Amino acid sequence: MTEANTWRVAVVGSGPAAFYTAEALFKSGNENVQVDLFDRLPVPFGLVRGGVAPDHQKIKSVVRVYDKIAANAGFRFFGNVCLGRDIQVDDLNEHYHQVVYAFGCESDTKLGIDGEDLKGVYAATDFVGWYNSHPDHRNHQFDLHNAKRVALVGNGNVAMDVARVLLASPDELAKTDIAEHSLETLRKSTVEEVILLGRRGPAQAAFSPKEIAEIDAIDGIDVVISKKDAELDELSKAWLEKDGARSNQRNVDFCTAQAEKGEGDQKNKLRCRFLVSPTALAGDNGRLTGVTVEHMQLQADDTGTPRPRSVGTSEELKVDLLFKAIGYRGEPVAGVPYEERKGIVPNVDGRVVEKVDGPTRVGHYAAGWCKRGPTGLIGTNSLDAKETVVSMLADHKDGKLLAPGKTDIAAVLTERGIDAVSWQDWQRLDEWEKQQGESRNKLRHKLASVEELMAVVAELRNK
Ligand code: NAP
């Protein structure tokens, strides 16, 4: 590859969407493509490292695919480099022909109801980051030691992860790569009951059939669903027939079977409630004591999708803690267009636009959650990234590119005194984490602060 014909692409983020973008570019048949991945953390892999639950190592093993992508001669990693702090969009414009935003959605969706700021009300995204040693979340405190009953709002797969970690035996989690600070707190936990609050019915539950069944199969936990909650309304029956997916039907079958099984004899319970939506949180002395839920019924919207509508009655649930698992949300990043309503980077087929219905920002693209919003499994990002790369290839062919005057961003980083973590640095750190884990009888020991991570990176460089 000579500098004159090198096609330079910057990808901001190093989670699944970023790696699948790099992969699609390397497979595009152009041997001169160079892909630089930037991450504000010293470590790669985004939500695979910081989101996927520690007891789901099989899902985490997807990083082997990313390791292969990183082995490509045109690949570079710049960890510990933050867009908006260490480098700006203008720097990327000056050094690359194309820029891809793949920074995901880092915040959480708010309920927007009274009492959300009470002590004992938590965002699942914070809990997930905390048990996964994400440096942003290491200092959160979760008062699990005085709590018995927990409400968990939303019934997606993040809620499943939270329920499992709250109710499963810490001894099992101890063998994984769970954060040490979290394990300590979980060992002192007195939580016995999690009430899952779904605003629609069992046919519209967002959990995967495999995820809910996995919880019921864990020693010490029963998934409990009342006959009333498992019952399907006429609209859902018709919707399942016509538009429901196979997984919707499997969820309904699971709920029906659980309702037949009854209460069970395990100590810890995950109670699934349906057609209930929180309207207010009650507190005493600034601490959560309960949640009011409105009873809902389903009505079809213009597209025929069943949507929840209040029936005008409500009930109070006494709970000690409440976790909101109602979705991630993207935040604006300096210099990057932002669509407030969806919390994404506005785009058409991955091509970034200045605003919805606005002009294209030539040479700028989006992939993954910051492109389409926080939905889908890891593999969904492969298709998503390929779609963006189709747009990138077409623009490359048509010469619709940025006109970079400079060649290597590494020189700028050095000039600014930014200690970027290379892929080789990460490989050494990866080995170190595994070795440290082995000596602690766990899979991996993850450090939970940027300072500690960078200190080990520096130490390993000097070896
Ligand atoms: P999700 O799947 O979109 O689920 C969000 C849940 O919150 C839904 O039940 C939704 O109900 C509910 N909700 C939203 N707004 C609400 C409100 N205002 N009040 C009450 N409930 C509300 O999101 P997620 O759980 O954050 O997961 C994100 C993506 O990552 C998903 O695609 C998920 O499958 C994936 N993921 C996968 C795994 C895995 O495979 N192991 C693990 C974690 C995450 P409605 O349906 O009524 O909107």
XYZ file of C-alpha atoms and ligand atoms in Angstrom:
511
model
C 0.000 0.000 0.000
C 1.534 3.352 -0.963
C 0.419 6.572 0.660
C -0.778 8.056 -2.645
C -3.457 5.424 -3.186
C -4.339 4.630 0.439
C -8.036 4.939 1.227
C -8.147 6.053 4.847
C -11.226 5.450 6.991
C -11.711 6.517 10.625
C -14.264 4.606 12.692
C -15.295 6.191 15.991
C -16.111 3.383 18.423
C -14.812 -0.168 18.735
C -17.912 -2.229 19.456
C -19.580 -4.748 17.128
C -20.753 -2.133 14.581
C -17.214 -0.705 14.325
C -15.608 -4.118 13.783
C -18.240 -5.221 11.265
C -17.689 -1.958 9.360
C -13.949 -2.670 9.252
C -14.636 -6.247 8.150
C -16.941 -5.183 5.306
C -14.343 -2.645 4.129
C -11.536 -5.227 4.193
C -13.741 -7.630 2.254
C -14.644 -4.965 -0.317
C -11.845 -6.043 -2.626
C -9.884 -2.813 -2.261
C -6.468 -3.740 -0.916
C -5.520 -0.175 -0.151
C -8.042 0.466 2.577
C -6.729 1.454 6.004
C -9.193 1.444 8.884
C -8.411 3.210 12.176
C -10.727 2.483 15.116
C -10.906 5.071 17.899
C -12.278 4.402 21.373
C -12.422 6.799 24.303
C -11.657 3.841 26.618
C -8.255 2.117 26.614
C -10.030 -1.177 25.822
C -12.004 -2.281 22.744
C -15.306 -4.093 22.086
C -17.940 -1.641 23.390
C -21.000 -3.437 24.761
C -19.475 -6.893 24.225
C -17.093 -6.047 27.061
C -19.177 -3.481 28.953
C -22.746 -4.682 28.304
C -23.040 -8.452 27.746
C -23.530 -10.064 31.163
C -20.538 -11.835 32.751
C -22.404 -15.167 32.891
C -22.947 -14.986 29.103
C -19.376 -15.781 28.056
C -20.558 -17.618 24.960
C -21.957 -14.347 23.607
C -18.755 -12.561 24.591
C -16.703 -15.094 22.594
C -17.682 -13.146 19.440
C -14.504 -11.124 20.117
C -12.578 -13.941 18.436
C -14.146 -12.764 15.176
C -13.052 -9.205 15.969
C -9.500 -10.387 16.718
C -9.339 -11.835 13.205
C -10.561 -8.563 11.710
C -7.920 -6.704 13.724
C -5.223 -8.997 12.311
C -5.718 -7.369 8.899
C -2.670 -5.367 7.762
C -4.796 -2.253 7.224
C -6.196 -2.210 10.782
C -5.137 0.102 13.607
C -6.620 0.728 17.069
C -6.375 4.021 18.947
C -7.746 3.406 22.434
C -7.899 6.112 25.110
C -8.627 8.711 22.385
C -11.890 10.588 22.806
C -13.647 12.443 19.990
C -14.561 15.900 21.260
C -11.793 15.887 23.890
C -8.532 14.619 22.358
C -9.432 14.931 18.703
C -12.159 16.863 16.920
C -14.245 16.161 13.845
C -12.015 18.653 11.971
C -8.981 16.482 12.773
C -10.763 13.491 11.237
C -11.701 15.577 8.173
C -8.039 16.540 7.749
C -6.739 12.955 7.937
C -9.355 10.619 6.450
C -11.311 10.121 3.236
C -14.287 8.768 5.159
C -15.413 8.879 8.797
C -17.826 6.380 10.357
C -19.579 7.033 13.654
C -20.170 3.774 15.496
C -20.214 5.036 19.065
C -23.502 3.390 20.072
C -25.938 4.722 22.665
C -24.321 5.323 26.016
C -27.120 6.743 28.141
C -30.491 5.462 29.361
C -34.115 6.308 28.579
C -35.909 8.102 31.410
C -39.388 7.182 32.647
C -40.300 10.843 33.065
C -42.490 10.257 36.146
C -42.532 11.724 39.653
C -40.013 10.246 42.066
C -37.462 9.140 39.463
C -34.687 10.889 41.430
C -35.415 9.050 44.716
C -32.645 6.967 46.298
C -33.143 3.349 45.306
C -34.188 4.140 41.710
C -31.544 2.991 39.265
C -30.920 2.807 35.539
C -30.226 -0.735 34.314
C -27.554 0.717 32.018
C -25.620 1.910 35.115
C -26.002 -1.477 36.816
C -24.845 -3.295 33.669
C -21.790 -1.018 33.298
C -21.047 -1.410 37.024
C -20.978 -5.225 37.049
C -18.959 -5.205 33.829
C -16.160 -2.937 35.202
C -16.977 -0.084 32.815
C -14.888 2.871 34.084
C -17.865 5.272 33.776
C -19.917 3.178 36.203
C -17.482 1.901 38.814
C -18.512 4.398 41.482
C -22.244 3.683 41.463
C -23.714 2.362 44.699
C -26.577 -0.134 44.661
C -28.203 -0.659 48.064
C -28.854 -4.358 47.649
C -28.159 -5.218 51.295
C -31.393 -3.805 52.776
C -33.746 -4.722 49.955
C -36.025 -7.704 49.457
C -38.378 -6.679 46.711
C -37.288 -4.991 43.498
C -39.366 -3.617 40.637
C -37.797 -3.945 37.177
C -39.451 -1.802 34.510
C -39.362 -3.049 30.913
C -39.119 -6.682 29.839
C -36.341 -6.698 27.242
C -33.151 -8.734 27.372
C -31.361 -6.086 29.437
C -34.065 -6.615 32.081
C -33.349 -10.372 31.835
C -29.640 -9.745 32.510
C -30.437 -7.500 35.473
C -32.926 -10.004 36.933
C -30.432 -12.867 36.596
C -27.585 -10.973 38.215
C -29.872 -9.841 41.061
C -31.318 -13.287 41.748
C -28.585 -15.796 40.836
C -25.988 -17.112 43.246
C -22.928 -14.837 43.533
C -20.812 -18.015 43.727
C -21.639 -18.730 40.081
C -20.897 -15.165 39.048
C -17.589 -15.261 40.943
C -16.140 -17.612 38.294
C -16.800 -15.166 35.458
C -15.192 -11.805 34.694
C -17.637 -9.862 36.892
C -16.269 -6.710 38.532
C -14.866 -7.394 41.973
C -16.626 -4.403 43.543
C -19.956 -5.764 42.232
C -19.374 -9.273 43.501
C -18.723 -7.898 46.979
C -22.039 -5.992 46.912
C -23.959 -8.943 45.434
C -22.653 -11.230 48.183
C -24.314 -8.928 50.737
C -27.557 -8.682 48.746
C -30.842 -9.575 50.471
C -32.939 -9.317 47.277
C -35.343 -12.263 46.911
C -38.023 -11.034 44.570
C -37.925 -9.118 41.301
C -41.213 -7.915 39.817
C -40.889 -7.446 36.076
C -43.256 -4.757 34.819
C -44.269 -5.041 31.158
C -46.580 -2.381 29.789
C -47.909 -4.708 27.066
C -48.935 -8.372 27.151
C -46.992 -11.660 26.999
C -47.284 -11.697 23.193
C -45.376 -8.397 22.992
C -42.759 -9.150 25.684
C -39.353 -7.943 24.451
C -37.335 -10.759 26.066
C -36.050 -13.635 23.928
C -37.605 -17.050 24.698
C -34.152 -18.416 25.472
C -33.377 -15.644 27.972
C -36.521 -16.058 30.081
C -36.282 -19.862 30.051
C -32.657 -19.623 31.170
C -33.696 -17.787 34.341
C -36.296 -20.385 35.277
C -33.681 -23.095 34.812
C -31.273 -21.520 37.321
C -31.090 -23.267 40.684
C -32.740 -21.107 43.321
C -34.977 -19.084 40.974
C -38.614 -19.540 39.868
C -40.149 -17.480 37.090
C -43.702 -16.916 38.322
C -46.578 -15.777 36.114
C -50.205 -15.683 37.217
C -52.945 -17.118 35.006
C -54.413 -13.646 34.681
C -51.095 -12.213 33.484
C -50.532 -15.061 31.020
C -53.976 -14.645 29.458
C -54.074 -13.250 25.922
C -56.541 -10.595 24.814
C -58.344 -10.913 21.464
C -56.155 -8.282 19.772
C -52.950 -10.155 20.705
C -54.382 -13.455 19.460
C -55.167 -11.895 16.086
C -51.827 -10.049 15.994
C -49.888 -13.248 16.755
C -51.628 -14.999 13.869
C -50.954 -12.200 11.430
C -47.827 -10.235 12.415
C -46.343 -11.947 15.453
C -42.920 -13.572 15.141
C -42.165 -17.152 16.138
C -40.362 -15.817 19.228
C -43.573 -13.984 20.291
C -45.483 -17.269 20.166
C -42.707 -19.036 22.087
C -42.871 -16.357 24.792
C -46.641 -16.820 25.042
C -46.207 -20.597 25.313
C -43.627 -20.116 28.051
C -45.923 -17.778 30.017
C -48.853 -20.198 29.702
C -46.714 -23.099 30.932
C -45.385 -21.075 33.882
C -48.921 -20.081 34.852
C -49.803 -23.791 34.971
C -46.739 -24.538 37.103
C -47.699 -22.014 39.769
C -45.532 -20.513 42.476
C -42.669 -23.066 42.597
C -40.477 -23.836 45.598
C -37.303 -21.882 44.907
C -36.306 -19.108 47.290
C -35.893 -16.352 44.729
C -38.702 -15.285 42.417
C -38.901 -13.406 39.161
C -42.574 -12.366 38.922
C -43.634 -11.294 35.457
C -46.458 -8.819 35.386
C -48.027 -7.670 32.123
C -50.200 -4.714 31.095
C -48.907 -2.496 33.891
C -47.134 0.821 33.486
C -45.486 2.870 36.278
C -47.038 6.323 36.762
C -45.457 7.516 40.025
C -42.799 6.521 42.537
C -43.398 7.046 46.248
C -40.706 7.766 48.797
C -40.019 8.339 52.443
C -37.119 10.556 53.507
C -35.910 10.678 49.913
C -35.820 6.882 49.563
C -38.096 4.792 47.337
C -40.882 2.893 49.087
C -43.237 1.973 46.270
C -44.423 2.309 42.714
C -47.903 3.065 41.389
C -48.736 1.124 38.247
C -51.623 1.831 35.934
C -53.484 -1.087 34.411
C -53.311 -1.123 30.633
C -55.176 -2.664 27.738
C -53.989 -3.040 24.172
C -55.270 -1.060 21.215
C -54.048 -1.328 17.643
C -52.300 1.761 16.241
C -52.472 2.822 12.550
C -50.088 0.017 11.568
C -52.031 -2.618 13.533
C -49.374 -2.847 16.266
C -50.867 -3.386 19.742
C -50.088 -0.347 21.941
C -50.808 0.081 25.667
C -53.642 2.383 26.790
C -54.653 3.036 30.399
C -57.927 1.472 31.550
C -58.136 4.064 34.347
C -57.348 1.825 37.337
C -54.091 1.456 39.221
C -52.422 -0.315 42.130
C -49.540 0.366 44.512
C -46.631 -2.036 44.780
C -44.401 -1.827 47.843
C -40.829 -2.174 46.616
C -37.428 -1.375 48.101
C -35.643 -0.656 44.829
C -36.570 -0.010 41.212
C -34.466 -0.586 38.109
C -35.424 1.041 34.802
C -34.602 -1.212 31.855
C -36.555 0.664 29.213
C -33.775 1.092 26.716
C -30.467 2.787 26.026
C -30.342 6.271 24.527
C -27.733 8.017 22.390
C -26.312 11.355 23.528
C -24.960 14.122 21.277
C -21.232 14.081 20.476
C -19.355 17.333 19.795
C -19.397 18.254 16.111
C -21.602 15.319 15.061
C -25.211 15.886 13.869
C -27.802 14.652 16.398
C -31.469 13.780 16.061
C -32.919 14.617 19.467
C -36.187 12.716 19.039
C -34.515 9.338 18.454
C -31.156 10.032 20.137
C -29.265 8.992 16.992
C -26.994 10.447 14.317
C -29.422 11.379 11.517
C -28.638 9.434 8.356
C -30.009 7.989 5.162
C -28.711 4.463 4.440
C -25.803 5.211 6.758
C -24.918 8.533 5.081
C -24.924 11.219 7.780
C -27.198 14.180 7.125
C -26.875 17.562 8.849
C -30.444 17.199 10.155
C -33.553 15.166 9.300
C -34.372 15.897 5.632
C -31.218 18.049 5.530
C -28.172 17.846 3.239
C -25.717 14.937 3.373
C -22.458 15.545 5.210
C -20.125 14.215 2.535
C -17.666 11.579 3.749
C -19.470 10.987 7.060
C -21.390 7.792 7.908
C -23.031 6.049 10.838
C -23.305 2.362 11.788
C -24.881 0.380 14.623
C -26.998 1.776 17.454
C -26.068 5.436 16.832
C -27.388 4.914 13.283
C -30.643 3.034 13.912
C -31.287 3.257 17.671
C -30.644 0.778 20.510
C -32.273 -2.389 19.216
C -31.157 -5.746 17.908
C -28.677 -8.446 18.841
C -24.919 -8.288 18.206
C -25.277 -9.967 14.806
C -27.829 -7.342 13.694
C -24.899 -4.922 13.549
C -23.178 -6.975 10.881
C -26.011 -6.437 8.398
C -26.311 -2.830 9.506
C -22.584 -2.158 8.956
C -22.664 -3.864 5.552
C -25.483 -1.521 4.514
C -23.384 1.502 5.528
C -20.353 0.127 3.681
C -22.450 -0.245 0.504
C -23.043 3.534 0.689
C -19.341 4.147 1.423
C -18.204 2.037 -1.534
C -20.611 3.794 -3.899
C -19.382 7.221 -2.737
C -15.758 6.084 -2.999
C -16.390 5.011 -6.572
C -18.063 8.354 -7.342
C -15.262 10.316 -5.687
C -17.607 11.777 -3.078
C -14.957 11.829 -0.376
C -13.336 14.161 2.111
C -10.115 15.761 0.877
C -7.607 15.062 3.664
C -4.447 17.165 3.527
C -2.626 15.124 6.169
C -1.798 11.437 6.322
C -1.196 10.089 9.813
C -3.296 11.018 12.853
C -0.723 9.288 15.083
C 1.557 12.310 14.641
C -1.200 14.636 15.922
C -1.828 12.426 18.944
C 1.889 12.394 19.805
C 2.076 16.169 19.355
C -0.829 16.591 21.791
C 0.683 14.219 24.333
C -2.189 11.735 24.019
C -1.209 8.248 25.111
C -3.087 6.144 22.570
C -3.464 2.424 23.252
C -2.460 0.354 20.206
C -3.833 -3.069 19.284
C -0.567 -4.587 20.480
C -0.986 -2.796 23.835
C -4.496 -4.230 24.069
C -3.320 -7.758 23.233
C -0.802 -7.570 26.086
C -3.470 -6.196 28.449
C -5.876 -8.918 27.347
C -3.323 -11.603 28.287
C -2.628 -9.851 31.578
C -6.332 -9.731 32.471
C -6.674 -13.446 31.732
C -3.591 -14.339 33.775
C -4.749 -12.186 36.686
C -8.137 -13.871 36.424
C -6.569 -17.321 36.549
C -4.788 -16.551 39.789
C -8.153 -15.450 41.224
C -10.040 -18.544 39.981
C -12.049 -16.517 37.508
C -12.058 -16.067 33.753
C -10.670 -12.560 33.660
C -9.788 -9.766 36.043
C -10.913 -6.439 34.627
C -9.604 -3.196 36.025
C -12.364 -0.640 36.377
C -10.612 2.702 35.976
C -8.878 4.326 33.027
C -5.937 5.258 35.287
C -5.398 1.668 36.428
C -5.783 0.339 32.885
C -3.282 2.868 31.520
C -0.811 2.089 34.320
C -0.849 -1.606 33.361
C -0.561 -0.741 29.654
C 2.541 1.334 30.461
C 4.019 -1.414 32.663
C 3.493 -4.057 29.971
C 5.141 -1.829 27.323
C 8.267 -1.654 29.448
C 8.574 -5.410 29.953
P -35.700 -3.461 24.411
O -35.520 -4.832 23.937
O -36.107 -2.409 23.452
O -36.737 -3.494 25.623
C -37.186 -2.320 26.242
C -38.370 -2.643 27.121
O -38.745 -1.452 27.806
C -39.607 -3.111 26.356
O -40.253 -4.071 27.129
C -40.436 -1.826 26.254
O -41.812 -2.039 26.125
C -40.140 -1.232 27.612
N -40.416 0.202 27.694
C -39.929 1.183 26.909
N -40.368 2.378 27.323
C -41.146 2.144 28.406
C -41.880 2.975 29.290
N -41.888 4.298 29.134
N -42.570 2.394 30.292
C -42.570 1.061 30.445
N -41.890 0.214 29.668
C -41.180 0.756 28.644
O -34.338 -2.864 25.052
P -33.201 -3.502 25.962
O -33.683 -4.523 26.889
O -32.470 -2.296 26.484
O -32.246 -4.228 24.909
C -31.664 -3.510 23.814
C -31.276 -4.504 22.719
O -30.161 -5.295 23.154
C -32.383 -5.470 22.392
O -32.417 -5.708 21.020
C -32.006 -6.717 23.146
O -32.519 -7.919 22.607
C -30.486 -6.674 23.053
N -29.886 -7.447 24.153
C -29.683 -8.778 23.957
C -29.187 -9.555 24.977
C -28.994 -11.037 24.771
O -29.255 -11.557 23.730
N -28.594 -11.774 25.761
C -28.891 -8.986 26.216
C -29.121 -7.625 26.398
C -29.638 -6.862 25.356
P -42.539 -1.912 24.702
O -42.170 -3.141 23.952
O -43.971 -1.804 25.044
O -41.983 -0.659 24.061
